[in-house]
Amino acid sequence: FTKSTEERRLSIALLREVLWRHDHDDRISSAKDRELVAQLYFSIIPFIIDNREVLCDPAVTIESERRDWFSTFMFVLKYINRSILRQWWTNDADKRRICLLQTLTICQSVFNYVGLEELRQRSRPEYARVNFDIFSNSLDSAVATRAHSLANLIHSTIEVDQISDSLKKFYRDLVRRMREKGGVEVKDRKRQLKTYKQCFLGTDLVEWIVETESGVDRKKATIMGQHLVTLELIFCASDVEKFKNDNSCFYRFEEGSDHPLNFTLPEIESEHYSFLQKYYRKRGDFPPDREFSSSQSGWNKEQTLSQEVSLIILQVILEISADRRHEMLRAVGGRCGATLENVFRVLTHSLSVPQSTHTLSLLFSTIATFFPAFNQPLFRAANSVVGDLTFEVVRLCNSPLAKVRAQAAALLVVMLENNNLEMRNISRTKLHSATSISRLFGPQLQLSGNGGVGEFTSLKQSLDAIAIYAKGKMNGVNQEAFGKDVHALIQRMYSLIENNVHLEQYSFDPPTRASFYYNMSLDYVDSPDLRITQLQKLASLHERNANTESAAIVKLLTAALASEYLHLVDRGIPFLPSAASFVRSFPSILSELALPGSDEFVGLSKEICEGREFTLEGIIANIGDAIRYFKLAGVYEAAVEAYGLLLPVYLYQRDYAKQASCHADLGTLCNSVVSESGRLFALYYRVLLYSSHDSLKELNKKEFVYKTTPNVRLAEFKATLLSSFESKVRTGHVEFLSNVKNVDEASFKSDFVYLQVMSVDPYFTDEEEAERTTSYLRNFDVGKFIFETPFTKDGGKAYTEDPAKQWKRKTILTTVRKFPYVSTRIEVESHVVRELSPIETATETINGKINALKSELGYVLDLKTLAIQLHGTLLTQVNAGPIAIAQIFLGSALNQFSVDHVDVLKQAFVTFVQLLADALSRQKPIIDTGQLATQTELERSYFVFKNQVCDFTGAKPEDFSEEFSPPQELKEESLPDFLVHANSAPAINAAGYDSLVKGKSSRKRAASSVPKVASSFLVTMPKPETGRRGSTPAPPNTLARASTTSLQKK
């Protein structure tokens, strides 16, 4: 290259001008003469190939100069004798062929096909001569014939707009009759030693029209023939530019080519295409696709040039493939040969750039021919070209042109069938099809305002068509399995599209986004790398929203999946823990693995599981991240279990430093579990949503259980929901529904969101309750939840002033998965509703106190939380609660209830008294001297309480065992009268009792349930400041004085 840019541009412009004059010189119009001229300029080919990277550098050349350089290259490549070209690329093994193929890829980009909109913006006059005229003469070679046939069609489309719709319909019916029995004669014909398959003569068409259409002479019939060519209802098969009434001019009903090489361009009218074409025609969206109709020749030349370049490239590719076929069939080191890979890169790149529908048809046909010819290396050897090609085919399945969609869908079916033929499965195409959907939704994608639903309608139509085709195959004798596999693949691709679109629609709602991320990871079950990628996105989402426990679960699942996938591809690490080892930290992990069969990855082991996550370091890092997240969430027990996954690895590696670090952290975690008091765990809320809003139809009438961090109270949780949904709809269009009234959907307003929110508690059977002795276990592997609502049998009111008529409805929810889970929200799958009579409600309240005390006594004593339980029952401030229950249901209203229910309540009181004695006995030896006065007061109150229970239940005081003695004397004046004489106890009013039956479930943690329920019976007495869990009660003497004063006022 000369250092002067201007000199270089003038030089290439001069060379291009010389070639243009050769192309227009009538003295060298024969094919032989043009071969000789091209031979004179053959040195251009190696020159362009050697300097291709420099020519493509925008810093060196501008667009017009690049087009001039590559125009000369394409001129020589078009006319050069093929034997000379073949001899040239044979002399230097693969290098020259590969460089030639890479240059062809560049040419395809330089001469992009452009449509009308872009061409209208190109008004520069220099395009007309510099870029087009070099190929203006008629050419004699096979590719030139094809190119000029296409050019003729393009020029003829100028008249399309002049043909009315009614006339177009007439012509389509005319062609239908021509193809039926009694129509024109179609057969193979020969001219100049060349065979044209399934053609008819122009004269035969004219004669047939004259005979069948009244009032039409030969001149009019010839014009009608030209209209048929213009409308692409018939196609020119021989070297003609227009329709002619001549017996040397051949025509076809389908577009095709008669290429003289071994690899011919096949007819696109294959079984698959015909089926898919009929599918689209039934839908009414398969008209002749017109891409342009302008009469300005410059625009048509631009489009013709792009098509001619594509056809020259296709011809060279076919010649290389025919010449090096045996070499391309061989795999090198388990990979496809370089020539085959580069051939497919050129074809794939040709699909990726804008093309006319005519060129796309030829590309689809060529690629469809390559698959059966090179099945083995494409589907057995490792390569990247099938994945790239699959993406372009799937992308074109979303084309707005029905013809292109049908051809792309047909090619995808060809790939699936050849994959199945070679491997007895469709694993590779399945893998790359799912990957293609992910690439379609890449970061560069900008969805429209409606969430992008309409942007993928065409792709969904293509998938529907393939699914119908596959369903037909499912009824075949030997293709049933193939049909089912294809149908499953289409369903998965459809699901991926829906999840990706919904991911954008629900960007305002993190729990919904988390669900779609996880659903997409399941759709990528055959694509390990993409599945892990989706899980990484999910973990990042949880981390951003401070859902650290769910983030830890996702990290554990990622590590387990990586280990299992490595085993499936025979790259397993022996000392890594199996997925079953993760159960102690993530109980439902085995049901979430969803792994494919090992035969699905045959031939793919070198193309998948390539990321860092599929290495030992990556798996260890994910487990380490899970431990870190568990510690942030305060779930130390799960972190301890996760360390059990790492220690065997470090033991195997004899890495004593890391073992020491693990054991040191384990000691800290275990001490935190044993010694820490007042640790808070998650809260749970049930949410039911109603909405007619279009963007929320996925959530309408769905019921979920949400898991939140311990600091998110009900009011804050509702405020978060309100903010999220108002950002999607409008402010003021979100309303909360009552939890005790029936939902009236008829009163709902359109475009409003209605939410029913309430707190729920984990639910366990009595057997499960006995096993779950700690707060951690009561929040681990939880899949059932309970909430309670009060009601009455008469009047439809929720509450009544008569405690003996107050009923309670308990609703047990079962979720589809169990917490902890990869999401903070799980959908409810079933309900169990149970109605409790008033006495059953009272019995449940006492049983709740029993369970709370058992929880405290079944673990290392926590004096703080145990004190809350004892003070809530025995101190005078709240002692009215249990006694009030006994007074109502074992006293005045005793005869209203069945004997069985009364006996159960009596037994509950007896058990409760004994547990109180055990708690006081265990607490006494470990309190300090400053708490002795409080202990004495608790013991005195206990004996008074026991005597009251004995009066109501008929039990004997000596039936209870205590390790402490009653006081020397009980001073009646120091206690309220109702603690000494049960029969004179003041009657509890309705409000106090309502507070009891509306209280939290007895399944709530011991640290929170008892003081709330017990204190609810204090109608006139001041309440202590109590929290949900772990709150410190007021000093007992203060409480006693406040209680006595209030009772005296009463």
Coordinates of C-alpha atoms in Angstrom, one line a residue, residues 581-832:
S581 CA -24.8 -34.5 51.4
F582 CA -26.4 -31.1 50.8
V583 CA -29.7 -32.2 52.3
R584 CA -28.9 -31.2 55.8
S585 CA -28.5 -27.6 54.7
F586 CA -31.1 -27.6 51.9
P587 CA -33.7 -30.4 52.6
S588 CA -35.4 -30.3 49.2
I589 CA -32.3 -30.2 47.1
L590 CA -32.7 -33.6 45.6
S591 CA -36.1 -32.7 44.1
E592 CA -34.6 -29.5 42.6
L593 CA -31.7 -31.1 40.7
A594 CA -33.7 -32.1 37.6
L595 CA -30.7 -33.7 35.8
P596 CA -30.9 -35.1 32.2
G597 CA -29.8 -38.6 31.3
S598 CA -26.1 -39.3 30.8
D599 CA -26.8 -40.2 27.1
E600 CA -27.9 -36.6 26.5
F601 CA -24.3 -35.3 26.6
V602 CA -22.7 -37.9 24.3
G603 CA -20.4 -36.0 22.0
L604 CA -20.9 -32.7 23.9
S605 CA -18.6 -33.2 26.9
K606 CA -15.9 -30.9 25.4
E607 CA -18.4 -28.1 24.7
I608 CA -20.3 -27.9 28.1
C609 CA -19.4 -27.4 31.7
E610 CA -16.6 -25.0 30.7
G611 CA -17.0 -22.2 33.3
R612 CA -15.2 -21.7 36.6
E613 CA -18.2 -23.0 38.5
F614 CA -17.5 -26.5 37.0
T615 CA -14.0 -26.6 38.6
L616 CA -13.1 -27.6 42.2
E617 CA -12.2 -24.0 43.0
G618 CA -15.6 -22.9 41.7
I619 CA -17.5 -25.4 43.7
I620 CA -15.6 -24.6 46.9
A621 CA -16.2 -20.9 46.3
N622 CA -20.0 -21.4 46.0
I623 CA -20.1 -23.4 49.2
G624 CA -18.0 -20.7 50.9
D625 CA -20.4 -18.0 49.7
A626 CA -23.3 -20.1 51.1
I627 CA -21.6 -20.2 54.5
R628 CA -21.1 -16.4 54.4
Y629 CA -24.8 -15.8 53.5
F630 CA -26.0 -18.2 56.3
K631 CA -23.9 -16.3 58.8
L632 CA -25.3 -13.0 57.7
A633 CA -28.8 -14.4 58.0
G634 CA -28.1 -15.6 61.6
V635 CA -28.8 -19.3 60.6
Y636 CA -25.6 -20.6 62.2
E637 CA -26.8 -24.2 62.2
A638 CA -27.0 -24.3 58.4
A639 CA -23.5 -22.8 58.2
V640 CA -22.2 -25.5 60.4
E641 CA -23.8 -28.1 58.1
A642 CA -22.3 -26.4 55.1
Y643 CA -18.8 -26.7 56.6
G644 CA -19.3 -30.4 56.6
L645 CA -19.2 -30.3 52.8
L646 CA -15.9 -28.5 52.7
L647 CA -13.9 -30.4 55.4
P648 CA -13.7 -33.7 53.4
V649 CA -12.2 -31.8 50.5
Y650 CA -9.5 -30.2 52.7
L651 CA -8.9 -33.5 54.4
Y652 CA -8.3 -35.2 51.0
Q653 CA -6.0 -32.4 49.9
R654 CA -4.2 -32.4 53.3
D655 CA -4.7 -28.7 53.5
Y656 CA -4.2 -28.2 57.2
A657 CA -4.3 -24.5 57.2
K658 CA -7.8 -24.4 55.7
Q659 CA -8.9 -27.2 58.1
A660 CA -7.7 -25.1 61.0
S661 CA -9.6 -22.1 59.7
C662 CA -12.8 -24.1 59.2
H663 CA -12.6 -25.6 62.7
A664 CA -12.0 -22.2 64.3
D665 CA -15.0 -20.8 62.5
L666 CA -17.0 -23.9 63.5
G667 CA -16.2 -23.3 67.1
T668 CA -17.4 -19.7 66.9
L669 CA -20.7 -20.8 65.2
C670 CA -21.4 -23.6 67.6
N671 CA -20.8 -21.3 70.6
S672 CA -23.3 -18.8 69.0
V673 CA -25.9 -21.6 68.7
V674 CA -25.4 -22.7 72.3
S675 CA -24.9 -19.5 74.2
E676 CA -26.7 -16.7 72.2
S677 CA -30.1 -15.8 73.6
G678 CA -33.0 -13.9 71.9
R679 CA -31.9 -14.9 68.4
L680 CA -34.7 -14.0 65.9
F681 CA -35.8 -16.1 63.0
A682 CA -37.9 -15.5 59.9
L683 CA -41.5 -14.2 59.7
Y684 CA -44.1 -15.6 57.3
Y685 CA -47.0 -13.8 55.6
R686 CA -49.8 -15.1 53.4
V687 CA -50.7 -13.0 50.4
L688 CA -53.7 -13.5 48.1
L689 CA -53.8 -11.2 45.0
Y690 CA -56.7 -10.2 42.8
S691 CA -56.3 -8.0 39.7
S692 CA -57.7 -7.6 36.2
H693 CA -54.7 -5.6 35.1
D694 CA -53.2 -7.1 31.9
S695 CA -49.6 -6.9 33.2
L696 CA -50.5 -8.9 36.4
K697 CA -52.5 -11.7 34.9
E698 CA -49.8 -14.2 36.0
L699 CA -50.5 -13.3 39.6
N700 CA -54.3 -13.0 39.5
K701 CA -56.0 -15.2 42.2
K702 CA -52.6 -16.6 43.2
E703 CA -51.9 -17.3 46.9
F704 CA -48.4 -17.3 48.2
V705 CA -46.5 -17.6 51.5
Y706 CA -43.7 -15.0 51.8
K707 CA -40.7 -15.5 54.0
T708 CA -39.1 -12.3 55.4
T709 CA -36.3 -11.3 57.7
P710 CA -37.2 -11.1 61.4
N711 CA -37.2 -7.3 61.4
V712 CA -40.0 -7.0 58.8
R713 CA -43.3 -6.6 60.7
L714 CA -46.7 -6.8 59.1
A715 CA -47.1 -3.0 58.6
E716 CA -43.7 -2.7 56.9
F717 CA -44.4 -5.8 54.8
K718 CA -47.7 -4.3 53.6
A719 CA -46.0 -1.0 52.9
T720 CA -43.5 -2.8 50.7
L721 CA -46.2 -4.5 48.7
L722 CA -48.1 -1.3 48.3
S723 CA -45.1 0.5 46.9
S724 CA -44.2 -2.3 44.5
F725 CA -47.6 -2.7 43.0
E726 CA -48.3 1.0 42.8
S727 CA -45.2 1.4 40.7
K728 CA -46.8 -1.0 38.2
V729 CA -50.3 0.3 38.3
R730 CA -51.2 3.8 39.5
T731 CA -51.0 5.4 43.0
G732 CA -54.2 4.7 44.8
H733 CA -55.1 1.7 42.7
V734 CA -53.9 -0.9 45.3
E735 CA -56.2 -1.8 48.2
F736 CA -56.0 -4.3 51.1
L737 CA -58.9 -6.6 51.8
S738 CA -60.2 -7.7 55.2
N739 CA -59.0 -11.0 56.6
V740 CA -62.3 -11.9 58.3
K741 CA -64.8 -10.9 55.7
N742 CA -65.7 -12.9 52.6
V743 CA -64.1 -11.6 49.4
D744 CA -66.7 -10.0 47.0
E745 CA -65.0 -10.1 43.5
A746 CA -68.1 -8.4 41.9
S747 CA -67.2 -5.2 43.7
F748 CA -63.7 -5.0 42.4
K749 CA -62.8 -2.1 40.1
S750 CA -60.9 -2.7 36.8
D751 CA -57.2 -2.0 36.8
F752 CA -57.1 -2.2 40.6
V753 CA -55.0 -4.5 42.6
Y754 CA -56.5 -6.1 45.7
L755 CA -54.3 -7.8 48.3
Q756 CA -55.2 -9.9 51.3
V757 CA -52.3 -10.1 53.7
M758 CA -52.0 -11.8 57.1
S759 CA -49.3 -13.3 59.3
V760 CA -49.0 -17.0 59.3
D761 CA -47.0 -19.5 61.4
P762 CA -45.3 -22.8 60.7
Y763 CA -47.6 -25.7 61.4
F764 CA -46.6 -29.0 62.8
T765 CA -48.3 -32.1 63.9
D766 CA -47.9 -33.2 67.6
E767 CA -45.3 -35.7 66.5
E768 CA -43.4 -33.1 64.5
E769 CA -43.7 -30.6 67.4
A770 CA -42.0 -33.0 69.7
E771 CA -39.1 -33.5 67.3
R772 CA -38.6 -29.8 66.6
T773 CA -37.2 -28.7 69.9
T774 CA -35.4 -25.5 68.8
S775 CA -36.4 -22.4 67.0
Y776 CA -34.1 -23.3 64.2
L777 CA -35.8 -26.6 63.6
R778 CA -39.2 -24.9 63.7
N779 CA -38.0 -22.8 60.7
F780 CA -36.3 -25.5 58.8
D781 CA -37.9 -27.7 56.2
V782 CA -41.3 -25.9 56.6
G783 CA -44.0 -26.5 54.1
K784 CA -47.2 -26.0 56.1
F785 CA -48.5 -22.9 57.7
I786 CA -51.5 -21.9 59.8
F787 CA -53.6 -18.9 60.4
E788 CA -56.7 -18.4 62.4
T789 CA -59.8 -16.2 61.9
P790 CA -62.7 -15.8 64.5
F791 CA -66.3 -16.2 63.6
T792 CA -69.7 -17.0 65.1
K793 CA -72.4 -19.4 64.1
D794 CA -75.2 -16.9 64.1
G795 CA -75.5 -13.4 62.5
G796 CA -72.4 -13.7 60.3
K797 CA -70.3 -11.6 62.8
A798 CA -66.7 -12.3 63.5
Y799 CA -67.0 -11.6 67.2
T800 CA -69.5 -12.0 70.0
E801 CA -69.8 -10.8 73.5
D802 CA -70.4 -14.3 74.8
P803 CA -67.1 -16.2 75.0
A804 CA -69.0 -19.5 75.0
K805 CA -70.2 -18.8 71.5
Q806 CA -67.0 -17.6 70.0
W807 CA -65.7 -20.0 67.3
K808 CA -62.4 -20.0 65.5
R809 CA -61.5 -21.2 62.0
K810 CA -58.0 -22.6 61.5
T811 CA -56.7 -22.7 58.0
I812 CA -53.6 -24.9 57.2
L813 CA -51.8 -24.0 54.0
T814 CA -49.6 -26.4 52.2
T815 CA -47.0 -24.9 49.8
V816 CA -45.6 -26.5 46.7
R817 CA -42.1 -26.4 48.1
K818 CA -40.6 -26.0 51.6
F819 CA -38.6 -23.3 53.2
P820 CA -35.7 -22.7 53.1
Y821 CA -35.9 -22.4 49.3
V822 CA -34.3 -20.6 46.3
S823 CA -37.1 -18.0 46.5
T824 CA -38.6 -16.0 49.3
R825 CA -42.1 -16.8 48.1
I826 CA -43.7 -20.1 47.5
E827 CA -47.2 -20.7 46.0
V828 CA -49.9 -22.4 48.0
E829 CA -51.2 -25.6 46.5
S830 CA -53.9 -26.7 49.0
H831 CA -55.9 -25.7 52.1
V832 CA -57.3 -27.6 55.0

